[in-house]
Short mmCIF file of C-alpha atoms and ligand atoms in Angstrom, two decimals:
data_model
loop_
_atom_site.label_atom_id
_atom_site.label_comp_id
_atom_site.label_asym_id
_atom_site.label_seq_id
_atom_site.Cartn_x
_atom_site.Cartn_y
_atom_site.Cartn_z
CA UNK Z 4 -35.34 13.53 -0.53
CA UNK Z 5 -32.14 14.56 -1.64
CA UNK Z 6 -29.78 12.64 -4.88
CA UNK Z 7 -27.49 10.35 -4.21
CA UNK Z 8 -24.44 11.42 -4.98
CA UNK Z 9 -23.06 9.04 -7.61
CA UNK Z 10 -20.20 7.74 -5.69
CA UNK Z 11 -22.00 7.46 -2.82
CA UNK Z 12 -22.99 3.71 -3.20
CA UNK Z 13 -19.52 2.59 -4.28
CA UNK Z 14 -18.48 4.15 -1.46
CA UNK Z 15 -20.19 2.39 0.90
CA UNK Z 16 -19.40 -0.98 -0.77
CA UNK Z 17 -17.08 -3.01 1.56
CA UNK Z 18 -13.59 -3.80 0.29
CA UNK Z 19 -11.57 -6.13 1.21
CA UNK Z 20 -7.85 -4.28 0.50
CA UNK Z 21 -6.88 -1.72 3.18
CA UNK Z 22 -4.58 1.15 3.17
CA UNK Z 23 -2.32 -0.06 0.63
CA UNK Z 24 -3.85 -1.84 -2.23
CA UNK Z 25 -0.82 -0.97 -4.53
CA UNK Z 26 1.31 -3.42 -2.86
CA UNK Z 27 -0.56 -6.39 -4.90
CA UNK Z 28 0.78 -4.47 -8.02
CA UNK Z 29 4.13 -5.30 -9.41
CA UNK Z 30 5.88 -2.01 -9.43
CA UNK Z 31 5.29 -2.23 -5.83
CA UNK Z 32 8.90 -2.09 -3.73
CA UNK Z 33 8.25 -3.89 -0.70
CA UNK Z 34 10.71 -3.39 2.67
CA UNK Z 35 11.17 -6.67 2.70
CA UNK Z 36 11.89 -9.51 0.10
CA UNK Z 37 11.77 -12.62 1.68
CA UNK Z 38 14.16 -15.35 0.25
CA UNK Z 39 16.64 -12.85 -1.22
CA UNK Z 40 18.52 -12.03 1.93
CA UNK Z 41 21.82 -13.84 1.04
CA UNK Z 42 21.87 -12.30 -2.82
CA UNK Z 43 21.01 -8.81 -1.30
CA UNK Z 44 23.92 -9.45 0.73
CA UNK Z 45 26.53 -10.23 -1.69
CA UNK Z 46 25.50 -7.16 -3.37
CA UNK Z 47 26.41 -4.84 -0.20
CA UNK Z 48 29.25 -6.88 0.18
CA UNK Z 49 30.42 -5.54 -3.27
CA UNK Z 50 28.86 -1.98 -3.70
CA UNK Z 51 30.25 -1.18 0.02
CA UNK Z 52 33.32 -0.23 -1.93
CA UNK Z 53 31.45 2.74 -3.28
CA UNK Z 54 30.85 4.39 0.08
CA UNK Z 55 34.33 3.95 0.47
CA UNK Z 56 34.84 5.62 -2.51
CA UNK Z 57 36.05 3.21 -4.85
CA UNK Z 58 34.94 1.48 -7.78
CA UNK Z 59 32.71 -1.89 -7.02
CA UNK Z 60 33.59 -4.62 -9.40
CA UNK Z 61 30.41 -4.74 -12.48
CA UNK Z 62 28.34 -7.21 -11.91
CA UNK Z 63 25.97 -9.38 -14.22
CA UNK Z 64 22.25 -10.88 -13.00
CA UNK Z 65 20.82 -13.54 -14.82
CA UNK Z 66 17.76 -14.98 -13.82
CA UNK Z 67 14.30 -15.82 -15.43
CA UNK Z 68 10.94 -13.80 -15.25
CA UNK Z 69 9.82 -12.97 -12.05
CA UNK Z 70 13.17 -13.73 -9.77
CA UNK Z 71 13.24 -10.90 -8.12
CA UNK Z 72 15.99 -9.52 -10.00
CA UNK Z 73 14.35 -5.96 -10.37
CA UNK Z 74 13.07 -5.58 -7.17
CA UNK Z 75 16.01 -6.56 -5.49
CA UNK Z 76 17.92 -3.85 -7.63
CA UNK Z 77 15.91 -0.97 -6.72
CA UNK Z 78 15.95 -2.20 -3.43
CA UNK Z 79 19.49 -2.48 -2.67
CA UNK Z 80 19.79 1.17 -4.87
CA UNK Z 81 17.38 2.70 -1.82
CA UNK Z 82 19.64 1.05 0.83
CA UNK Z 83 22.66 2.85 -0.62
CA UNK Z 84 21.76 6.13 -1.14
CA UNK Z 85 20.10 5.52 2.90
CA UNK Z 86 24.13 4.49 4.11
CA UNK Z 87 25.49 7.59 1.67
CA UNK Z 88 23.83 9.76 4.08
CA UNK Z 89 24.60 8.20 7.00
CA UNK Z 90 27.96 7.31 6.93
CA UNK Z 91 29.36 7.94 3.30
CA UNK Z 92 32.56 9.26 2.84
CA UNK Z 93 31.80 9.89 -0.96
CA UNK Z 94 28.82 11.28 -3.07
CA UNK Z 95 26.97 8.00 -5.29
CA UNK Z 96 24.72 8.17 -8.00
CA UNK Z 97 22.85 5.18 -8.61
CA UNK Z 98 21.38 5.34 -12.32
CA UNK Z 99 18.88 2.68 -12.81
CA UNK Z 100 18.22 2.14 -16.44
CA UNK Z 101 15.13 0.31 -18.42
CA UNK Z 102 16.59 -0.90 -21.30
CA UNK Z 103 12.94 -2.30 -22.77
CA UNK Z 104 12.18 1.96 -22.68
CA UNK Z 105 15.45 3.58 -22.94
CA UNK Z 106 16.65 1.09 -25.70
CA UNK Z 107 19.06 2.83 -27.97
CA UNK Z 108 22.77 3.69 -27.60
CA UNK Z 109 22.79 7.41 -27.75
CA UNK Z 110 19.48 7.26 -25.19
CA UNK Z 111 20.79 5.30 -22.55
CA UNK Z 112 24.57 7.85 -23.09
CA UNK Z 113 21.91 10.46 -23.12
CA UNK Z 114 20.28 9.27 -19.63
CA UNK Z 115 23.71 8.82 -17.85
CA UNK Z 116 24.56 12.38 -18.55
CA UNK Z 117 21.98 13.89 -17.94
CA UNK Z 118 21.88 12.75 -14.92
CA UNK Z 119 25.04 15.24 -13.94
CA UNK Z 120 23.34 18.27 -15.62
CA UNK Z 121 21.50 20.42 -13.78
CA UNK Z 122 21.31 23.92 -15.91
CA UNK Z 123 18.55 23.05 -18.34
CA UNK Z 124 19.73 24.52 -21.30
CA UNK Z 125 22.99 22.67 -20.91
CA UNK Z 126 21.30 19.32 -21.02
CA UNK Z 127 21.79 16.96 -24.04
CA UNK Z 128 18.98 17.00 -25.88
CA UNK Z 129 16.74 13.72 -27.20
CA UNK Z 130 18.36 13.29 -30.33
CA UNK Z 131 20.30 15.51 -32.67
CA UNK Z 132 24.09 15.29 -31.38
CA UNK Z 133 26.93 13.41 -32.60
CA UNK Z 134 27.49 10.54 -30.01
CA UNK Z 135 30.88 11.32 -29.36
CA UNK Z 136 30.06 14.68 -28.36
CA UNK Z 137 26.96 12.95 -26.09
CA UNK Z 138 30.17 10.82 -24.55
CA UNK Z 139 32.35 13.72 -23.92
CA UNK Z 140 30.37 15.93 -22.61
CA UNK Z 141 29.13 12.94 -20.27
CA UNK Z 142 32.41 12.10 -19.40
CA UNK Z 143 33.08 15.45 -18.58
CA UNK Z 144 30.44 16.47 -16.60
CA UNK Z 145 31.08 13.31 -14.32
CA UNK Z 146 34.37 13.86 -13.96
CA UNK Z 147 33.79 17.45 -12.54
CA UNK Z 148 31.25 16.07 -10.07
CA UNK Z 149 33.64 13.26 -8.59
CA UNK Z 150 31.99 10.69 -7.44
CA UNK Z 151 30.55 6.72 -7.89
CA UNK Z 152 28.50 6.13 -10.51
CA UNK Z 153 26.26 2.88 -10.44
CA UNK Z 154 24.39 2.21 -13.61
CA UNK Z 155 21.68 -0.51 -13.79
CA UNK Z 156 21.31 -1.97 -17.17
CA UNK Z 157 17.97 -3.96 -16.62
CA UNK Z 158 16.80 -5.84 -19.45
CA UNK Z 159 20.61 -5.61 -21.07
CA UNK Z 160 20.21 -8.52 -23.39
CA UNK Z 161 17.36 -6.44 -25.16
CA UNK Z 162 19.62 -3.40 -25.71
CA UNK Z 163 22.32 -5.84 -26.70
CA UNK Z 164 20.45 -7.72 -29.03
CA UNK Z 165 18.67 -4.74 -30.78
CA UNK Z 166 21.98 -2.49 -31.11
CA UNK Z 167 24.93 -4.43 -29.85
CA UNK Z 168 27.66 -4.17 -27.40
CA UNK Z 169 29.21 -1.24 -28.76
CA UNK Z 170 27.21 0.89 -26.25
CA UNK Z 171 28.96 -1.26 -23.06
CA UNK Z 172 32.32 -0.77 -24.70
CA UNK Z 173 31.59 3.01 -24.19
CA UNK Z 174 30.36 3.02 -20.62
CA UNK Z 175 32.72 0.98 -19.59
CA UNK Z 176 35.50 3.40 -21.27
CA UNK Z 177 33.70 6.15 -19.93
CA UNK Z 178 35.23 4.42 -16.63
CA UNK Z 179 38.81 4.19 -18.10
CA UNK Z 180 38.66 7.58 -18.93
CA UNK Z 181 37.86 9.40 -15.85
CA UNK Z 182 40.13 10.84 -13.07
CA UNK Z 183 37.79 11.88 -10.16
CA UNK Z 184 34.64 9.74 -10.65
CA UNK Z 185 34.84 5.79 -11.03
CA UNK Z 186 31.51 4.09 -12.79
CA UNK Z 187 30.20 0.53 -12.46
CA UNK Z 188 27.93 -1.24 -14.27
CA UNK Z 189 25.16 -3.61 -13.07
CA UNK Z 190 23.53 -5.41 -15.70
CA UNK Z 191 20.64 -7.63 -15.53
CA UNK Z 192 19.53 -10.37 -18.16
CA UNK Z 193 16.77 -12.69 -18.40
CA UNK Z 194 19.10 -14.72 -20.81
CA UNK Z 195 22.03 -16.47 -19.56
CA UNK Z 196 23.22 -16.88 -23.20
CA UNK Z 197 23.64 -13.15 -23.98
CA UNK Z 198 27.00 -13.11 -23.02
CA UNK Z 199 27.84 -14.96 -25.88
CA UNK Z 200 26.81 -11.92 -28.07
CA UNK Z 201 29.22 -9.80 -26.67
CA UNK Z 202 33.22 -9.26 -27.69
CA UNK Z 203 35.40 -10.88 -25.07
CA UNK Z 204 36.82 -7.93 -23.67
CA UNK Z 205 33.26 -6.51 -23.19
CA UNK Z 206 32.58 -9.73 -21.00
CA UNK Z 207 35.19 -10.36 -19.45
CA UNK Z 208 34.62 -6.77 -17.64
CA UNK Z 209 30.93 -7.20 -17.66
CA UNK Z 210 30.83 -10.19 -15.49
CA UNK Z 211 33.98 -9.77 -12.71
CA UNK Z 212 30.93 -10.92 -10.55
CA UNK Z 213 28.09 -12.75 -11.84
CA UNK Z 214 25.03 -13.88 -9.87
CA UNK Z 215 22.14 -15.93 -10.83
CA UNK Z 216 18.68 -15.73 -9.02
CA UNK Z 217 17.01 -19.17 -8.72
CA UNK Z 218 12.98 -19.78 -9.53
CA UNK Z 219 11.30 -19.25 -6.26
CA UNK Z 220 9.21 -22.67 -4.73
CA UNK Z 221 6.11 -22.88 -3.47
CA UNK Z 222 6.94 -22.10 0.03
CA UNK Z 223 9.46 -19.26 -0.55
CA UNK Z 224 6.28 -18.08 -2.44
CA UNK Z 225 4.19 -18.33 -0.15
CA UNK Z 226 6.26 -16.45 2.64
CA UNK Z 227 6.58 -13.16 -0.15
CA UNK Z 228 2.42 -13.37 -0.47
CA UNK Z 229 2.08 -13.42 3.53
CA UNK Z 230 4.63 -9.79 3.57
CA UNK Z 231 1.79 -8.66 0.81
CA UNK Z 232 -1.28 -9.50 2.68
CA UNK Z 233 -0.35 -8.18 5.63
CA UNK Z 234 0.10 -4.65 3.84
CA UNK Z 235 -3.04 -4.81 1.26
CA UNK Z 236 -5.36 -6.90 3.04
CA UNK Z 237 -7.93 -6.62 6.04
CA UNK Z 238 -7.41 -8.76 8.31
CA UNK Z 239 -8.71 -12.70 8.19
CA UNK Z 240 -9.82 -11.65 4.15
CA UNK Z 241 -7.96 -14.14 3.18
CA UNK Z 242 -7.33 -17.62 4.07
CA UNK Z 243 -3.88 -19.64 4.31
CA UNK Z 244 -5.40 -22.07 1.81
CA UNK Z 245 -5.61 -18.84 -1.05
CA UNK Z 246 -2.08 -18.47 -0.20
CA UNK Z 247 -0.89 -21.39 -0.83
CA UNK Z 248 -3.25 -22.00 -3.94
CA UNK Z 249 -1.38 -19.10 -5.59
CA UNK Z 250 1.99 -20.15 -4.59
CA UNK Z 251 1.21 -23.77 -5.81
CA UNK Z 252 -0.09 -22.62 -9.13
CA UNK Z 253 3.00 -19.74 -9.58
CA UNK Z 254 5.28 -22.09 -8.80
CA UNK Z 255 4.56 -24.74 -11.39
CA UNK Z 256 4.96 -21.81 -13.46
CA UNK Z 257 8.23 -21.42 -13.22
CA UNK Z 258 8.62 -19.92 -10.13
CA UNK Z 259 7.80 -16.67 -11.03
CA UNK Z 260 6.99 -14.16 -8.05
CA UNK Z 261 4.82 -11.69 -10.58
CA UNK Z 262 2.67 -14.45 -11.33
CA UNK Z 263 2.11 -15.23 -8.00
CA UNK Z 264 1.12 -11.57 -6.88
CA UNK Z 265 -1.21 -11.01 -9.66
CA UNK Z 266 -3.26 -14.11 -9.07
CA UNK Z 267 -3.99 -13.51 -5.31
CA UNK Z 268 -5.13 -9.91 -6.68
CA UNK Z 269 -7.29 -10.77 -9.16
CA UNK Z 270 -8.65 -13.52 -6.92
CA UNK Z 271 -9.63 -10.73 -4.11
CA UNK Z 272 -10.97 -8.76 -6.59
CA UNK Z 273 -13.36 -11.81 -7.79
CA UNK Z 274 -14.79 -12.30 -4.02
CA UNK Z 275 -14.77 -8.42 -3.90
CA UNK Z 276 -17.22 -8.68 -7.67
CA UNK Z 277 -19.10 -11.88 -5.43
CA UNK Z 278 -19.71 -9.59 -2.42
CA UNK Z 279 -17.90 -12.96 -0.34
CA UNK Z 280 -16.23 -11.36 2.49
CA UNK Z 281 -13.97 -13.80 2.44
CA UNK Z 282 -11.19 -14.79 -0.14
CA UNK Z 283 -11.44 -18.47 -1.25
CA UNK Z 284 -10.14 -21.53 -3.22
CA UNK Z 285 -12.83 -21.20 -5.63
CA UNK Z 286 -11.93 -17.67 -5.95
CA UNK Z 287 -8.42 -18.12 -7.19
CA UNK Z 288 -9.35 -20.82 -9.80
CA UNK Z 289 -11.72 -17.90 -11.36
CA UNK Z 290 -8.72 -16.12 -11.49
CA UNK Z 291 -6.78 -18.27 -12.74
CA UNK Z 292 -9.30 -18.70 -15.34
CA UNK Z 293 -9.66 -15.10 -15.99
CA UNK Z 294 -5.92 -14.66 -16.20
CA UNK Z 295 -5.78 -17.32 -18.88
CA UNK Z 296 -9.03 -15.95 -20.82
CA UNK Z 297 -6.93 -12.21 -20.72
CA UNK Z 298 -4.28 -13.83 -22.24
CA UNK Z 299 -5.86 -16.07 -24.89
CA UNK Z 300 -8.30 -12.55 -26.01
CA UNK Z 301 -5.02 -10.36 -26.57
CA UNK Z 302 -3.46 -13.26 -28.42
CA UNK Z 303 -6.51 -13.85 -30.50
CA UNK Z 304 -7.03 -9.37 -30.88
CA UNK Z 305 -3.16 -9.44 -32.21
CA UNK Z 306 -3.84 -12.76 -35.32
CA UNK Z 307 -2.68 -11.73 -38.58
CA UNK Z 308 -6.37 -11.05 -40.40
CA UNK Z 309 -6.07 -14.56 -42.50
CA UNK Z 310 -5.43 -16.19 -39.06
CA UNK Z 311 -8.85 -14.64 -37.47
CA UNK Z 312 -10.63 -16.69 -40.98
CA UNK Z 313 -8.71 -19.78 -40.59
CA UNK Z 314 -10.34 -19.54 -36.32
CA UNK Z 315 -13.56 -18.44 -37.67
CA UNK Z 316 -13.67 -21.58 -40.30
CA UNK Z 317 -13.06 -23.54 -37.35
CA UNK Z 318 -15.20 -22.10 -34.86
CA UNK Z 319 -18.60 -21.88 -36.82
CA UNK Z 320 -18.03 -25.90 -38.23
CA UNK Z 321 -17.76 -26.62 -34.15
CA UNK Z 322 -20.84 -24.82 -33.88
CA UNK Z 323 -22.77 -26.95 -36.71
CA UNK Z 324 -21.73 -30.28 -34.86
CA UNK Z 325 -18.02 -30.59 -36.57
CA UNK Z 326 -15.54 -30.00 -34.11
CA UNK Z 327 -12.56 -31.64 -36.02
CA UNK Z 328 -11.87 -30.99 -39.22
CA UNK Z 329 -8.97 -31.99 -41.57
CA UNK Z 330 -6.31 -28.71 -42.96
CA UNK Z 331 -8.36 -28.93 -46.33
CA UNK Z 332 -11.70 -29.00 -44.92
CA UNK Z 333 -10.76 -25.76 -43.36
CA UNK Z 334 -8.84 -24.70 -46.10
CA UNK Z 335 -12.20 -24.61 -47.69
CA UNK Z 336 -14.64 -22.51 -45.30
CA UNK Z 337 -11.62 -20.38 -44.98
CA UNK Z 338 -11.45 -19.31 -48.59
CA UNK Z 339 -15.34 -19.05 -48.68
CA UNK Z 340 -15.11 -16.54 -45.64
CA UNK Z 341 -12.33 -14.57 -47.25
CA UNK Z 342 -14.03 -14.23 -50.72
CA UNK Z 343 -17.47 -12.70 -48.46
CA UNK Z 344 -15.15 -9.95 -47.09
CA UNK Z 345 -13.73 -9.65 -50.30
CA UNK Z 346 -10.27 -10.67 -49.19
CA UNK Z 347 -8.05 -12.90 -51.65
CA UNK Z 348 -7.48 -15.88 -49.84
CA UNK Z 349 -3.92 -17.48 -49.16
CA UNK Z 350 -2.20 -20.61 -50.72
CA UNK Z 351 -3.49 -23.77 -48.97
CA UNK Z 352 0.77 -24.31 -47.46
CA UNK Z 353 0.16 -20.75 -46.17
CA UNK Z 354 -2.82 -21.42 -44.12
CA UNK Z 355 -0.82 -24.61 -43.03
CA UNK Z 356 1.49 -22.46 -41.30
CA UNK Z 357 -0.72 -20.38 -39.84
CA UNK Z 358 -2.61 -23.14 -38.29
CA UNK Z 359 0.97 -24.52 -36.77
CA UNK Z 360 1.51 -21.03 -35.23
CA UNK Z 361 -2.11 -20.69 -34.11
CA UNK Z 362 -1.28 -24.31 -32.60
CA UNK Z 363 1.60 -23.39 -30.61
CA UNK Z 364 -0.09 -20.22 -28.81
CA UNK Z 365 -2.78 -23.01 -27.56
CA UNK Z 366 -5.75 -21.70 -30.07
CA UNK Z 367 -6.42 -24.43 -31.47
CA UNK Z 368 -4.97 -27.67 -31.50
CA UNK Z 369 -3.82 -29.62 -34.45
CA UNK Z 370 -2.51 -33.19 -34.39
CA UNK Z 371 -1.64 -35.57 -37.47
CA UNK Z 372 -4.19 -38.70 -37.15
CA UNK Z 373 -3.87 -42.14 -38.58
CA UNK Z 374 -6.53 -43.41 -40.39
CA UNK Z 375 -5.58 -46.94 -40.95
CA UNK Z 376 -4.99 -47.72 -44.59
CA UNK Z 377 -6.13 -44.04 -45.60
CA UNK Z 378 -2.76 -42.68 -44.49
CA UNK Z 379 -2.24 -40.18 -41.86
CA UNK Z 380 -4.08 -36.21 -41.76
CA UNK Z 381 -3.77 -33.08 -39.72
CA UNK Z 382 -7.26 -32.79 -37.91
CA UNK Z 383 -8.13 -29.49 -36.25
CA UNK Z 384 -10.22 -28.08 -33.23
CA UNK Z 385 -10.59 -25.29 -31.18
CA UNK Z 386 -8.86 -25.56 -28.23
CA UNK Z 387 -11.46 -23.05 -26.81
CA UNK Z 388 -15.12 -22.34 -26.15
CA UNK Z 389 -16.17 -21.74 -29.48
CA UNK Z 390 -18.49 -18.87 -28.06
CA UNK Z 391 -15.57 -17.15 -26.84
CA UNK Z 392 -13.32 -17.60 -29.77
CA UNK Z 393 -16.34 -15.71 -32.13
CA UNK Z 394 -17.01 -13.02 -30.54
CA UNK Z 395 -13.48 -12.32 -30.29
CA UNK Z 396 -12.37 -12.72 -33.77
CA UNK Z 397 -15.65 -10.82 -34.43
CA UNK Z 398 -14.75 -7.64 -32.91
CA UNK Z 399 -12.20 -7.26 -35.76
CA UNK Z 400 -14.18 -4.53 -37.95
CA UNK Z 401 -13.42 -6.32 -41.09
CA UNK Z 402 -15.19 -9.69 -39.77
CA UNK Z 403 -17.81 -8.14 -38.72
CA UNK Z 404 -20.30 -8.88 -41.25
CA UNK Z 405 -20.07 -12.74 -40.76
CA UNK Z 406 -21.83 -12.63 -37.69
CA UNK Z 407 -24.11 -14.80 -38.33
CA UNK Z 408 -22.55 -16.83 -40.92
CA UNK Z 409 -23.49 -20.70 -40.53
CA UNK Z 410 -22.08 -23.88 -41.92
CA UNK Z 411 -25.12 -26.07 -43.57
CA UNK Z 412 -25.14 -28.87 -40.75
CA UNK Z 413 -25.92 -32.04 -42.52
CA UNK Z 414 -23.33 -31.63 -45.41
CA UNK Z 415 -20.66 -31.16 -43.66
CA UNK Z 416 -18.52 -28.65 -45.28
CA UNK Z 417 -18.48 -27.67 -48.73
CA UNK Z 418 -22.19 -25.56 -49.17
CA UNK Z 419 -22.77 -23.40 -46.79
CA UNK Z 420 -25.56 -20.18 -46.26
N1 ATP A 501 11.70 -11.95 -2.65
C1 ATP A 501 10.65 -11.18 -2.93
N2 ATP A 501 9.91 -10.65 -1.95
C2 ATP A 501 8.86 -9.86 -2.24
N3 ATP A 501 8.45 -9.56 -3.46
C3 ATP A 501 9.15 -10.08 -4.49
C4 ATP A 501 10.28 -10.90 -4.29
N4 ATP A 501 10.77 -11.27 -5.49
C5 ATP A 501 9.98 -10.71 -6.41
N5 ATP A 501 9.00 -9.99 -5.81
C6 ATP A 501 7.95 -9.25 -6.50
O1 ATP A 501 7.55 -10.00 -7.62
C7 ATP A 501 7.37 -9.16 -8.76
C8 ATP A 501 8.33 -9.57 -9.85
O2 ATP A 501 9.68 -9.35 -9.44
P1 ATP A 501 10.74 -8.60 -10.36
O3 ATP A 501 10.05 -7.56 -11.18
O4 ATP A 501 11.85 -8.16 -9.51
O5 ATP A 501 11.18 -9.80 -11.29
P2 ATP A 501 12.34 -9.85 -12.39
O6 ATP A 501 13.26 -10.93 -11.99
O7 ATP A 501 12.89 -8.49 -12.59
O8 ATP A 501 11.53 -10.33 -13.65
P3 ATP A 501 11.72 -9.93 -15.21
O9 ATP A 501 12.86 -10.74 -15.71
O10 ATP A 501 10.43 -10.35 -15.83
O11 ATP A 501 11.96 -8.45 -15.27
C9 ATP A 501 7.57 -7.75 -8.26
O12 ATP A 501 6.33 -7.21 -7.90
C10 ATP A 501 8.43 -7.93 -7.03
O13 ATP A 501 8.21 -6.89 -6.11
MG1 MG A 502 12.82 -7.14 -14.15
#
C-alpha cells in the first residue's frame, strides 16, 4: 500500500467556503457595498471635476469603526481610474495613504512624491533629506507631470495627533504652488473632534465638503453579509437565521460592518471544526464566544507584570472557595506572590489603580460594598473562568513557577503553601 500523502486527508475534508474565501476577510473590496450608494454618489458628484481636469473641492469623512469609510474610498478610487480610461480628458493619480503605517510628515511627503518618480535613483529616499527639499522636489516633479492628484489621508486624526497639522499646511500649499497639476485632499477620521486640533485656515480648506457615514442597522447589515455569502459560501451553508444573528449582535455593537464579517467567519469556521454541514445559531454564539475569549487573552498577554500578580491573587483565592475578596485581602496574596518571584511588590494605592484599570478592560470586576455599620469596601472577583484567567497569566515566563501555588482553604487568606 502506498503513504498517504500528508495533505491528502485535509484535502478531502469538505469545506464549506467556495472559490473565494477571502471575501469574509476585511481587506476584502467587494463590487458592491450595499447601503452606501447615496455617499458613493456624492463623492462622484465631486471628484467628476477631476476628469474634467480640475481640482475637486477636499473633502473630510468622519465616521466611527467599521462605517465603511475605507472601503468606500478604495472603491470609489477603482471607479475613477476605470472612467480616466474611458472617457478622461486628463491623467489622475489617486494616492491612497495609511496614516496608522505611513505616520510621519516627511513619510507621507515622501509617499506623494514618489509616486511621480519613476528613475530609481532619482527617488527620495526613506529618510535623510531636508523636508523642504522632499517638498520641492515633490512639487516639482508633479508639476512636470500635469495632472489631478487625489490623496487619501485615512486615519488623519492619528497623523494629526502624533505630529500635527503642519504636514496638511504643506500639501495643501503644495496645491497653491503648482501651475499644471491641481491636488486634493481626502481625509478620513474616526474622530469628529479632530478638527478642533487643527489651525483655522488648515480647516477651513480641509473640510469645503464634509461627510459623515452613519452606524449601519441590523438590516443594512444584514443585506452587506448576503453580497458576502453569496461570494464565499456554498450554497444553502448557511442559514438566514446566521445572518441575521451576526447582524443583530454587530449591530448592538455599534454598527460596525467589520464586526459583523468576522463573526459569520469565525462562525463557519466553528461548523467547519464540528464537521456540521450546515452553519447554525449555535455556531455563531461559539463565535461570539471565541471572539470575546481572543480578546480578553491578548488583553490579559499585554498586563503590566504587577497586574498578572494582582489576577493571579485573585484567581487562585476563587479557586480555594473565595471568590470575592476585599483590595487588602488581595493586597496581601499579591505581595506574597511577588516576594516568591523575587519581585518587590508595589504600594498598596498602586495596586488600587491597577485593579481600577484591570476593572475597566472587564477582568475583573470591582465594586465598593456596604457593610452596614462597618462602612463601605472595594470587593473583587474575576470576571472570568478562573481556569482561563491562570493559565493565561501563567504563560508569562516569570510566573511560571507558581503553577501550582494554592491558598490554604479554611483560613482564608493570610497563610498560604
Ligand atoms: N456597505 C458595505 N458593503 C459591503 N461591505 C462593507 C460595507 N461597509 C463596510 N464593509 C466592509 O466592512 C469592513 C469594515 O469597513 P471599513 O474598513 O471600510 O470601515 P472603516 O469605516 O474604514 O473603519 P475604521 O474606522 O475602523 O477604519 C470591510 O471589510 C468592508 O469591506
Ligand atoms: Mg478604515
Amino acid at each position: 500500500m502506498g503513504e498517504m500523502n500528508v495533505f491528502e486527508k485535509h484535502i478531502r475534508k469538505n469545506t464549506l467556503f467556495r472559490g473565494n474565501r477571502n471575501a469574509l476577510y476585511p481587506d476584502y473590496l467587494p463590487d458592491k457595498l450595499p447601503h452606501r450608494e447615496k455617499e458613493i454618489d456624492k463623492l462622484a458628484e465631486i471628484l467628476v471635476t477631476a476628469l474634467r481636469g480640475g481640482k475637486p473641492s477636499n473633502i473630510l469623512i468622519f465616521g466611527k469603526t467599521g462605517t465603511g469609510k475605507t472601503a468606500v474610498v478604495r472603491f470609489i478610487g477603482r471607479e475613477l481610474k476605470k472612467a480616466e480610461k474611458a472617457y478622461g480628458m486628463s491623467k489622475i493619480e489617486y494616492i491612497y495613504i495609511n496614516c496608522e503605517t505611513v505616520d510621519t510628515p516627511y513619510s507621507v511627503m515622501q509617499t506623494i512624491g514618489n509616486h511621480f518618480i519613476t528613475e530609481w535613483n532619482e527617488r527620495i529616499p526613506f529618510t535623510g533629506w531636508p523636508m523642504d527639499k522632499v517638498f520641492s522636489v515633490t512639487k516639482e516633479k508633479i508639476d512636470e507631470w500635469g495632472g489631478t492628484v487625489i490623496v487619501v489621508l485615512d486615519e488623519i486624526d492619528k497623523l494629526v495627533s502624533k505630529s500635527g497639522d503642519d504636514i496638511l499646511y504643506q500639501i495643501l500649499l503644495l496645491d497653491n504652488e503648482m501651475s499644471n497639476s491641481n491636488l486634493s485632499i481626502i481625509g478620513i477620521s474616526n474622530e469628529l473632534k479632530f478638527t478642533d486640533l487643527l489651525d483655522p485656515r488648515v480647516r477651513s480648506r480641509l473640510t469645503q465638503e464634509k461627510m459623515i457615514f452613519a452606524p449601519y442597522n441590523a438590516f443594512q447589515l444584514e443585506d452587506i453579509l448576503r453580497e458576502r455569502v453569496m461570494i464565499a459560501v456554498q450554497d444553502g451553508v448557511v442559514d438566514d437565521v446566521v445572518i441575521k444573528t451576526c447582524a443583530a449582535i454587530a449591530a448592538q455593537e455599534h454598527g460596525d460592518a467589520r464586526r459583523a464579517i468576522d463573526l459569520l467567519r469565525i462562525s463557519i469556521e466553528m461548523a467547519e471544526r464540528d464537521g456540521s454541514p450546515r452553519v447554525t445559531e449555535r455556531h455563531v454564539y461559539q463565535a461570539k464566544n471565541k471572539i470575546e475569549m481572543d480578546c480578553v487573552a491578548e488583553a490579559i498577554k499585554t498586563l503590566p507584570l504587577h497586574s498578572k500578580l494582582v489576577l493571579l491573587a485573585v484567581a487562585i483565592s476563587d479557586e480555594a472557595g473565595k471568590s470575592e475578596l476585599t483590595t487588602g485581602e488581595t493586597y496581601d496574596i499579591y505581595r506574597k506572590l511577588s516576594r516568591r518571584v523575587g519581585i518587590s511588590p508595589l504600594t498598596q494605592r498602586r495596586i488600587s489603580d491597577l485593579i481600577s484599570e484591570m476593572d475597566m478592560l472587564g477582568l475583573i470586576n470591582a465594586q465598593v460594598k456596604s457593610f452596614g455599620r462597618y462602612g463601605r469596601t472595594k470587593v473583587i472577583e474575576l470576571a472570568l473562568p478562573v481556569m482561563e484567567v491562570k493559565r493565561l497569566v501563567l504563560e508569562d515566563e516569570l510566573l511560571m513557577e507558581l503553577e501550582n501555588v494554592k491558598v490554604a482553604e479554611q483560613k482564608k487568606l493570610s497563610p498560604f503553601l
